[in-house]
Each structure stands twice: as C-alpha cells, then as structure tokens.
Short mmCIF file of C-alpha atoms and ligand atoms in Angstrom, two decimals:
data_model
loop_
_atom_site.label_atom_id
_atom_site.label_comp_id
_atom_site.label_asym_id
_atom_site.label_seq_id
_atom_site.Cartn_x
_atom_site.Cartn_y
_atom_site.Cartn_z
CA UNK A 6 133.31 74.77 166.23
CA UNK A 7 133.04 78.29 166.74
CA UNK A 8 135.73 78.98 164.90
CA UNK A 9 134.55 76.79 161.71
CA UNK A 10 131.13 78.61 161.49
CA UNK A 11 132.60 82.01 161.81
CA UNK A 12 134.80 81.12 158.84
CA UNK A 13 132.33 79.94 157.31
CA UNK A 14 130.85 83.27 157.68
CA UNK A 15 133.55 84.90 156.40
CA UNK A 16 133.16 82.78 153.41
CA UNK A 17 129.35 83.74 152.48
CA UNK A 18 129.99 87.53 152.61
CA UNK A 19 133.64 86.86 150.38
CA UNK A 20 131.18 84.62 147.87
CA UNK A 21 128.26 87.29 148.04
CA UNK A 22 130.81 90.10 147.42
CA UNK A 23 132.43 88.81 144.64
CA UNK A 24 129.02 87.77 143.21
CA UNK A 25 127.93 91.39 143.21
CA UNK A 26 131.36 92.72 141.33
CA UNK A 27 131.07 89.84 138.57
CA UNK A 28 130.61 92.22 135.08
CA UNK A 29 130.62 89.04 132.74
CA UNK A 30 129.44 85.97 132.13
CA UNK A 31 132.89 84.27 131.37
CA UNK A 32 133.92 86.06 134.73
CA UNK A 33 130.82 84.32 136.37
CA UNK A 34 131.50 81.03 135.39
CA UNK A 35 134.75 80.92 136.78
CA UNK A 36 133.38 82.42 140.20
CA UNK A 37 131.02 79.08 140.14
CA UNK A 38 133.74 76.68 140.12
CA UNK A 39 135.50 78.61 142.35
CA UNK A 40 132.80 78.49 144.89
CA UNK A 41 130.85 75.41 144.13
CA UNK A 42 132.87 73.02 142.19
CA UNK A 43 134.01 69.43 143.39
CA UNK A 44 137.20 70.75 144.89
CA UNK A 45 135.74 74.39 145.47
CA UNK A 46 135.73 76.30 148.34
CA UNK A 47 132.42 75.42 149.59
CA UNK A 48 133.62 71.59 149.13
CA UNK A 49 136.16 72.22 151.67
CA UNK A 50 134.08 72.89 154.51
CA UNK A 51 131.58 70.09 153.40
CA UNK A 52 134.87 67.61 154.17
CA UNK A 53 135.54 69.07 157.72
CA UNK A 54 132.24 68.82 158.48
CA UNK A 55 133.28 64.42 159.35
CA UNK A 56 136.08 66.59 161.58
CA UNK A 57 133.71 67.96 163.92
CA UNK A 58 131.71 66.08 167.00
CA UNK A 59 129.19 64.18 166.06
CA UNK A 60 126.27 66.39 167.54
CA UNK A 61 127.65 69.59 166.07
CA UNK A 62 127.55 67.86 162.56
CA UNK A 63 123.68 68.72 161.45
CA UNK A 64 123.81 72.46 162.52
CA UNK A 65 127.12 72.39 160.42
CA UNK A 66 125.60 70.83 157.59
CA UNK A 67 122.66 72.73 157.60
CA UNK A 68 124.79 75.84 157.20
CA UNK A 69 126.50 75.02 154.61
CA UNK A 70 123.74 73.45 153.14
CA UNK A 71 121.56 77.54 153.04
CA UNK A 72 124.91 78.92 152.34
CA UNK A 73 125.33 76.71 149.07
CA UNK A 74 121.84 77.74 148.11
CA UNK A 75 122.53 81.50 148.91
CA UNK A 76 124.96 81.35 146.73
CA UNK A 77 123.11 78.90 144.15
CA UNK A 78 120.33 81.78 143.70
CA UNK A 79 122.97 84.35 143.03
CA UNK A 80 124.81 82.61 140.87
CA UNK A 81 121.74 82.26 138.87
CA UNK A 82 120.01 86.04 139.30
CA UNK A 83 123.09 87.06 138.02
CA UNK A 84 123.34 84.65 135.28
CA UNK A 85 119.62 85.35 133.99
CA UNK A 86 120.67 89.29 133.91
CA UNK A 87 123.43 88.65 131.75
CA UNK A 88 121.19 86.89 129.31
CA UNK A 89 118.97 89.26 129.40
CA UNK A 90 121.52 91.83 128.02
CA UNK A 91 123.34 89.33 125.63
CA UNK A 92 119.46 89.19 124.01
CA UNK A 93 119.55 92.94 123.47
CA UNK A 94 122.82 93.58 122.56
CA UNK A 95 123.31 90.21 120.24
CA UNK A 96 123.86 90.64 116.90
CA UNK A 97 124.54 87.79 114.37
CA UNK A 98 126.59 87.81 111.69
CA UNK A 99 125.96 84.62 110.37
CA UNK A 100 122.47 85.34 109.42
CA UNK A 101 121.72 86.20 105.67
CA UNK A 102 121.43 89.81 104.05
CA UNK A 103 118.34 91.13 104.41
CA UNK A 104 116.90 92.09 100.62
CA UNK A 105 117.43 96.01 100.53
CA UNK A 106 116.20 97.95 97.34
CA UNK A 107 118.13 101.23 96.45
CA UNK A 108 116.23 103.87 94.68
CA UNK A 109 117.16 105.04 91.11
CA UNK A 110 116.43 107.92 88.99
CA UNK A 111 112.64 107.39 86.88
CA UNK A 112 113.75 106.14 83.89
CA UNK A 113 111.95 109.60 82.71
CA UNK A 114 114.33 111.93 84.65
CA UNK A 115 117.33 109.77 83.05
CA UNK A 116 116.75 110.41 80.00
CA UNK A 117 115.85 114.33 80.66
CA UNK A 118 119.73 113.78 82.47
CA UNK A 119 121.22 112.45 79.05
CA UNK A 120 119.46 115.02 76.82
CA UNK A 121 120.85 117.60 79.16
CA UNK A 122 124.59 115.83 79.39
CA UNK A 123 124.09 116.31 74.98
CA UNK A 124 122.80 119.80 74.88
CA UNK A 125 125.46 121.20 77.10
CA UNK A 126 127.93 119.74 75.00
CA UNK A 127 126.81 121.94 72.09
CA UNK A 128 126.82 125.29 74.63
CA UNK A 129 122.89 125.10 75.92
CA UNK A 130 122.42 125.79 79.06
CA UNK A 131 119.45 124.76 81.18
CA UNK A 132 116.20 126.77 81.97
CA UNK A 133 113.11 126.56 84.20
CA UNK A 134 109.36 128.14 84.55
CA UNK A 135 106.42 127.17 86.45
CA UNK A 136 104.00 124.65 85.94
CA UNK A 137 101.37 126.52 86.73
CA UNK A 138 101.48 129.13 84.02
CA UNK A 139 99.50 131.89 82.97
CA UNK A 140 97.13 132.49 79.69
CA UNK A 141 99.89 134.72 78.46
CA UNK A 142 103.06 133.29 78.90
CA UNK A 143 101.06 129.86 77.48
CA UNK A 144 99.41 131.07 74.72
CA UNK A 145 99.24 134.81 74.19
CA UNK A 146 102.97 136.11 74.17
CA UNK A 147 103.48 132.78 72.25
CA UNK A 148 101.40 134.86 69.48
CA UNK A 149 98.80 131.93 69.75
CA UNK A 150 95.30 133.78 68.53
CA UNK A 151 92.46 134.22 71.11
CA UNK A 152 90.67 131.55 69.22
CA UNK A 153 93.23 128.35 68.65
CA UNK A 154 91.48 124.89 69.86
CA UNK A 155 94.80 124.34 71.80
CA UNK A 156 93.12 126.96 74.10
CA UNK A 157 89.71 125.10 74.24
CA UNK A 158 88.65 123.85 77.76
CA UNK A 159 88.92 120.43 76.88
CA UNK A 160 92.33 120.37 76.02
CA UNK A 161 93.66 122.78 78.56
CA UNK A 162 93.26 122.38 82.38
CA UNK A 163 92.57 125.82 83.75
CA UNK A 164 92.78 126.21 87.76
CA UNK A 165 90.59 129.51 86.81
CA UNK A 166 90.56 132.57 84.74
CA UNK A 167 93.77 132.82 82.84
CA UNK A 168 95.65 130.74 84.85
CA UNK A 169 96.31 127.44 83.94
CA UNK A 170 98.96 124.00 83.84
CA UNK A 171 101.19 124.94 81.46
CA UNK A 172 100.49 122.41 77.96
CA UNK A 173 103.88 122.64 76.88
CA UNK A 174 107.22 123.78 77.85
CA UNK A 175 107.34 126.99 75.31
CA UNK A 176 106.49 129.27 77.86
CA UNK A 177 109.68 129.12 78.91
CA UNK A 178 110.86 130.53 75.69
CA UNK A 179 109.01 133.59 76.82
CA UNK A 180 110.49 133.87 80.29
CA UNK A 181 114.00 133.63 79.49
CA UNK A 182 114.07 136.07 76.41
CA UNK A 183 112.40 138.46 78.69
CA UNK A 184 115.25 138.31 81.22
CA UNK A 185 117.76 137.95 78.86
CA UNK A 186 119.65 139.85 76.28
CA UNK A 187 120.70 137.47 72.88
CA UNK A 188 122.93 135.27 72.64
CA UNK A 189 120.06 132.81 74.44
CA UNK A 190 120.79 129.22 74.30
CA UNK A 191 118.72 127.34 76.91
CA UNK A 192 116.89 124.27 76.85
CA UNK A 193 113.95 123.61 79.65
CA UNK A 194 113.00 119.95 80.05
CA UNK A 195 109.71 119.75 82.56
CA UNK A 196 106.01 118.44 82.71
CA UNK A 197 103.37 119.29 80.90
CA UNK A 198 99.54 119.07 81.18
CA UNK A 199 97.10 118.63 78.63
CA UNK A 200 93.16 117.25 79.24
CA UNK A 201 94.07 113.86 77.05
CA UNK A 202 91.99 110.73 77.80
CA UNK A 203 94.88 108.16 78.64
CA UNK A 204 95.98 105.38 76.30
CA UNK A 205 99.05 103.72 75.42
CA UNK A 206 100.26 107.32 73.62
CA UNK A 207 98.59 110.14 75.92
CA UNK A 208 98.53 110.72 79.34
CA UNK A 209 97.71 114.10 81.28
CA UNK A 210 101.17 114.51 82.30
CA UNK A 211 103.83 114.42 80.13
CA UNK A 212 107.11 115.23 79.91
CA UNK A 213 108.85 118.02 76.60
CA UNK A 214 112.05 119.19 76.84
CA UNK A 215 112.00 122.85 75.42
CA UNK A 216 114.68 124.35 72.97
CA UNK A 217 116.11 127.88 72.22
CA UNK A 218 118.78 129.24 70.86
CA UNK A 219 119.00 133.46 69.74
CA UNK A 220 121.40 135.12 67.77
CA UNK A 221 122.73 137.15 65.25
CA UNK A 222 122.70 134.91 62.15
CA UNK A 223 121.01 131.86 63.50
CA UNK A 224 120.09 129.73 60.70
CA UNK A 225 117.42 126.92 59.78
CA UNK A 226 120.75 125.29 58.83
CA UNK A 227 122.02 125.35 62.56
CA UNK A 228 118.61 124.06 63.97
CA UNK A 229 118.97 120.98 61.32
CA UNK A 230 121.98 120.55 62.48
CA UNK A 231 121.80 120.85 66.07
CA UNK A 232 118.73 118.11 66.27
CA UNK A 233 120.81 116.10 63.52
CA UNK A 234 123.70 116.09 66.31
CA UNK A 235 121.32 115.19 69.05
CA UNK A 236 119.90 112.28 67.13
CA UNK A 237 123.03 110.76 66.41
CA UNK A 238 124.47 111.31 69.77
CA UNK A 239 121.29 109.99 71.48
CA UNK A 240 120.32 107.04 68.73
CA UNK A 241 123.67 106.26 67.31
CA UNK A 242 124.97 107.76 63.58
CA UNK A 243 122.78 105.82 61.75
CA UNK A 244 119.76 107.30 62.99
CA UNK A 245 117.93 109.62 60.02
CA UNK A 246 115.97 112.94 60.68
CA UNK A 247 113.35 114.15 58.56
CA UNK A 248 111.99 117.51 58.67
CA UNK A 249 108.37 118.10 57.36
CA UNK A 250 106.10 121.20 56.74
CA UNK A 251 104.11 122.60 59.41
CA UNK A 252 102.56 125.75 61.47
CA UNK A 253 102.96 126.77 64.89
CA UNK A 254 102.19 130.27 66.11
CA UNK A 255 105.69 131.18 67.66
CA UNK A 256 107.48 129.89 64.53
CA UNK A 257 107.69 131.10 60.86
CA UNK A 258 108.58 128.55 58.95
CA UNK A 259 107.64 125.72 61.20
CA UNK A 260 108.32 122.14 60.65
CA UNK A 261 107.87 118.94 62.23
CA UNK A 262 110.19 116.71 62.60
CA UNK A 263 110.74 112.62 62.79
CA UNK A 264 113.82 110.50 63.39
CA UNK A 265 114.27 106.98 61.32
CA UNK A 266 112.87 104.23 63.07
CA UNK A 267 115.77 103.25 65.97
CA UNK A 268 113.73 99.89 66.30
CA UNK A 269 113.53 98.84 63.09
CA UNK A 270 116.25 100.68 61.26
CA UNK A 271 113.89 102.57 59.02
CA UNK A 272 112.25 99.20 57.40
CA UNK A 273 108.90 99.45 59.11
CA UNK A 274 107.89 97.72 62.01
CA UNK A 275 105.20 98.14 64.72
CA UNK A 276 106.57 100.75 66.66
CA UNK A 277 106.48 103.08 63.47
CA UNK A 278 103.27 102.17 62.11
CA UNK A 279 105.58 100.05 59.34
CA UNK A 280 106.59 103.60 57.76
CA UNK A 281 110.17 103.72 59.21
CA UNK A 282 109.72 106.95 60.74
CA UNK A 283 108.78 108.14 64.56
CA UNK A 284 107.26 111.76 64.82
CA UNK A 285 109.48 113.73 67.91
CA UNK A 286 107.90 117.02 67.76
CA UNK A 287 107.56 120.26 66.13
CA UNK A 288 110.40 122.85 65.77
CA UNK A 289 110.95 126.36 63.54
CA UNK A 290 112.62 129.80 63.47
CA UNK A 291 111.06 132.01 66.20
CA UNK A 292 108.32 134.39 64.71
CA UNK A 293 108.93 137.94 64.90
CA UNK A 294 106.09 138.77 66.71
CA UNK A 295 107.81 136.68 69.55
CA UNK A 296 110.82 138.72 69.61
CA UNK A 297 108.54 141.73 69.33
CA UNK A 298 106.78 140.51 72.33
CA UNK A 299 110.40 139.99 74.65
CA UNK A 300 111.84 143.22 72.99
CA UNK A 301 114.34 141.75 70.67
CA UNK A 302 115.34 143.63 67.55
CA UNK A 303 114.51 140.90 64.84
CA UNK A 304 116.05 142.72 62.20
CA UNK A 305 119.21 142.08 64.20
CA UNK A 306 118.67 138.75 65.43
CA UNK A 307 117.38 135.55 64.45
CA UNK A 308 116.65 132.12 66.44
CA UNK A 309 115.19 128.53 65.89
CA UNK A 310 113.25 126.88 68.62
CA UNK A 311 112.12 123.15 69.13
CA UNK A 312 109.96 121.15 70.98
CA UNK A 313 111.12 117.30 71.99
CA UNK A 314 108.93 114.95 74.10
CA UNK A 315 110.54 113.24 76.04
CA UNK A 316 108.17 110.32 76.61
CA UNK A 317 108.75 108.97 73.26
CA UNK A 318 112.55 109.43 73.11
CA UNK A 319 112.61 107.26 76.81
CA UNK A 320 110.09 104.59 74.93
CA UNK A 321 111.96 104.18 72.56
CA UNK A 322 115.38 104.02 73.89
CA UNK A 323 114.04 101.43 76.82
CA UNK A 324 111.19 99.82 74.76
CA UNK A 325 108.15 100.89 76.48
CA UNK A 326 105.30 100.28 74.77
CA UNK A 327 102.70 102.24 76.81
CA UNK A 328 102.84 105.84 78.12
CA UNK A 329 100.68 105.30 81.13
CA UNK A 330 103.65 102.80 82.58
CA UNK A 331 105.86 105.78 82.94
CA UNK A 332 103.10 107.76 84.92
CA UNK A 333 101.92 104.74 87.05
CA UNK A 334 104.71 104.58 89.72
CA UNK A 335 104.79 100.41 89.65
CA UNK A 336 108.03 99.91 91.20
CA UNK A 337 108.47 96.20 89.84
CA UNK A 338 108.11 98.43 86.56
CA UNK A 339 110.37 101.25 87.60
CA UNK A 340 113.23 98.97 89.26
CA UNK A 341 114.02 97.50 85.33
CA UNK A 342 115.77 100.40 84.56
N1 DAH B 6 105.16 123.50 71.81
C1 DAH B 6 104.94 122.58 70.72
C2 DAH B 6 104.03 121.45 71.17
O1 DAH B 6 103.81 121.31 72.33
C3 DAH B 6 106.22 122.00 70.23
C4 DAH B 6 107.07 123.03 69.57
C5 DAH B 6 106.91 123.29 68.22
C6 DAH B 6 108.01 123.73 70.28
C7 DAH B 6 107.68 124.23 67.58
C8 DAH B 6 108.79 124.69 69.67
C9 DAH B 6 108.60 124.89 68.30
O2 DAH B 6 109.72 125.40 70.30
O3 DAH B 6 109.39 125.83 67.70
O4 DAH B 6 103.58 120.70 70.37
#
C-alpha cells in the first residue's frame, strides 16, 4: 500500500511539474488527457484502487480523489491565463475594413499646383513674400498714391501703423526685382486679405497667383500670349481671352482681362451673367516708376505683369458656385475633389 501511495506521489509532483512548463493551450489540452482522461494516468490508479484491502480502499480513494482536483484547478488556472492572453493578443481577420479617409490636397492648393505645373513649362519660376506685408511693399513701391481707396481702412486690414495683410500678391513683384537682376520670370501664388463682407464672390481670404516676367524687349505681345497659352492649357483650345482697358498704378498700359465662358462656351449662361465672358483679373506692362523704385534701367528693359485669382479659375474648373465653400473647411465638401 505503501508503495501505491508513494507512487502516487510521484505522480502529483510529475502532473504539477508538467502543468507549470505547459506554454500553450494546444500543449495543455493534450496534458489533460494525458492526466485525466478515461484511460489516463490518473485512471490507472483509480482501477487498482479494487486491488488493494478493503480497509485501505477510502484513504486510497480519497487521495486520488484531492489529487484529481489538484490537478483539476491547475488545469484550469492555467487555462484561464491563456485566455486571458489570446484576448489581448487576438486579432481577426475576418472582420470588415474599418472606413479610413485619406487626406487630399484643398481643391484650392490643386489648382495653385496645376497653374504652377503650366507656368514652369513656359520658364517661370516660383516666388514667395509674406503675408503680413508692409505699407510699402503693398502700396507705396507699387507707385500706389498716398490717397487710393484700396488703402482705405475698410478695405485693408492693418495689424497697426504701416503694417498690414498683404491685399494682393504684387508685393511680391517688389521683393524679387529688388533681389534680382533682369531676366525675372517668377510667378507667386499665395493668400490675400482684403476687409470684404462675405458672399458667394468675396471672402476675406482669398487666394491670386502673382505674375512677372523682366526683360530686354518684353512685349504686350508676349504677355497676350503667355495668358493666351495658359488659358488654353488650363481650359482647353477653345477657350477665348479678351483683354480690356484699364488702370493700375504699377502698370502703364493696364488692362483687364476675361476668358470666354468655359461653362457655357461663350453663349451666356448663369455663371457669366449670360455675357459669355468671366473677368480673371487685371494685368499690364510694369510702370517705370516700378523699375525706378527696384533700380532697373527701364530704358533697357521692359516687363508685363499679371494678376490671376485663383478662386475663380478653381470655381470654375470644379463648379463651385460659392466662394465661402472653399474657405469653410466642410470636409464632406472638401472630400469631392
Ligand atoms: N494686384 C491686382 C489686384 O489685386 C491685380 C493685378 C493687376 C496684378 C495688374 C498685376 C497687374 O500684376 O499688372 O487686383
């Protein structure tokens, strides 16, 4: 009898051991049937225990009986631990995608990209200045007199004396020439501020793409040409440009200027106030009190300059019929393009 219930010591401590080495589940599993099953180990000494006198029988069966639930509340420990883990470290792959959005460019700053991808292909290169600007690179050196409306409080947002957000990208004109001997060919896309009550045309902040280009024998022929080229390439051939009459301070002669209709064709419509014609922006061969101003000799050279907004041209080309969507940051408006 002896002999049985040291063996069956021998047993427990071989169980326990094995128990505490298990790393798996599948591994644990098998250790149960090992141990516990019908024809298991444990099952074994459960059939001697008819072998042994009758009065040794209980203390043998009471044994085995604490040893089977030793190894019972192991068994399970163990098997709660490695669900535990499985909890943490499960990962599905059955289960659907989870909607993700990726980010695009503002329709805006795509259209600033393809003006950019056009002008390089004629040779412009592209410039920068701040936003904040001051009175003189904004107005004065611009040859803008002291008392122009553009200069008025209410159309200007000063931060304080002679400092202000820069109300169109022309200053930029001004701060390349100065650091920069002719040949200049730049343009400078970038925001600009003026104090405009929103509405479906005006916001605050608005986007112009700037336009420069200094030489010797720069013509009003080559800046025809050169927005002529842009229209096309932007629009498609069929797309008109008209160039009107008009004054601006830094140019002499200035001229506005208006592509055909891209929605219509040029027959009217909505979009262009049934005329056929959408106004872009102004444009003109640079004064010389401008090149006076930077320190170019404009008996030697001469340049044309031009102003674009930007806003329109990405209205147009996407369909947008209100500025203010561009400036609102609606995503569900943003991701359509
Ligand atoms: N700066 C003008 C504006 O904001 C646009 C403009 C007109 C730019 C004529 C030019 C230009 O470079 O030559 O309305």
């Amino acid at each position: 009898m002896d002999d049985i219930l040291n063996k069956i010591k021998e047993f427990e401590s071989f169980a326990l051991s094995k128990l505490e080495s298990v790393n798996d589940k599948k591994a644990l599993d098998a250790i149960k049937i090992e141990l516990l099953s019908r024809k298991g180990r444990l099952s074994e000494f459960y059939g001697m225990v008819s072998k042994v006198p009758t009065e040794m029988r209980p203390k043998l069966g009471a044994e085995l009986n604490r040893i089977k639930k030793v190894i019972q509340d192991k068994i399970e420990l163990t098997d709660k631990a490695f669900r535990e883990v499985f909890k943490k470290e499960f990962f599905d792959y059955t289960l659907p995608v989870r909607a993700s959005f990726i980010g695009h460019k503002h329709p805006l700053l795509q259209t600033v990209d393809d003006i950019i991808t056009i002008f390089h292909g004629m040779g412009f290169e592209v410039a920068h200045g701040p936003d904040v600007e001051t009175d003189y690179y904004n107005f004065d050196a611009l040859n803008t007199p002291e008392d122009h409306p553009s200069r008025d409080l209410s159309d200007t947002f000063y931060i304080k004396k002679g400092i202000l957000l820069r109300t169109h990208t022309s200053p930029v004109q001004i701060r390349t020439m100065e650091k920069k001997k002719p040949p200049v060919k730049i343009i400078a896309p970038g925001r600009c501020y003026r104090s405009d009550t929103p509405d479906a045309s005006h916001s605050p902040v608005f986007y112009q793409c700037e336009g420069l280009y200094v030489d010797e024998g720069v013509s009003f022929g080559d800046l025809k040409g050169t927005i002529t080229a842009f229209a096309r390439t932007m629009f498609g051939k069929n797309v008109k440009v008209r160039f009107r009459p008009h004054f601006f301070p830094f140019t002499e002669p200035s001229v506005e200027y208006d592509f055909s209709c891209i929605i219509c064709g040029g027959k009217g419509c909505r979009v262009c106030k049934y005329n056929g014609w959408l106004e872009i922006s102004g444009a003109g061969m640079v004064d010389p009190e401008v090149f006076k101003t930077v320190g170019y000799d404009s008996e030697k050279y001469t340049g044309f300059a031009f102003g674009m907004g930007v806003d329109r041209i990405t209205m147009l080309r996407y369909q947008i019929d209100d500025i203010r969507l561009l400036y609102e940051n609606d995503v569900r408006f943003i991701r359509q393009f």
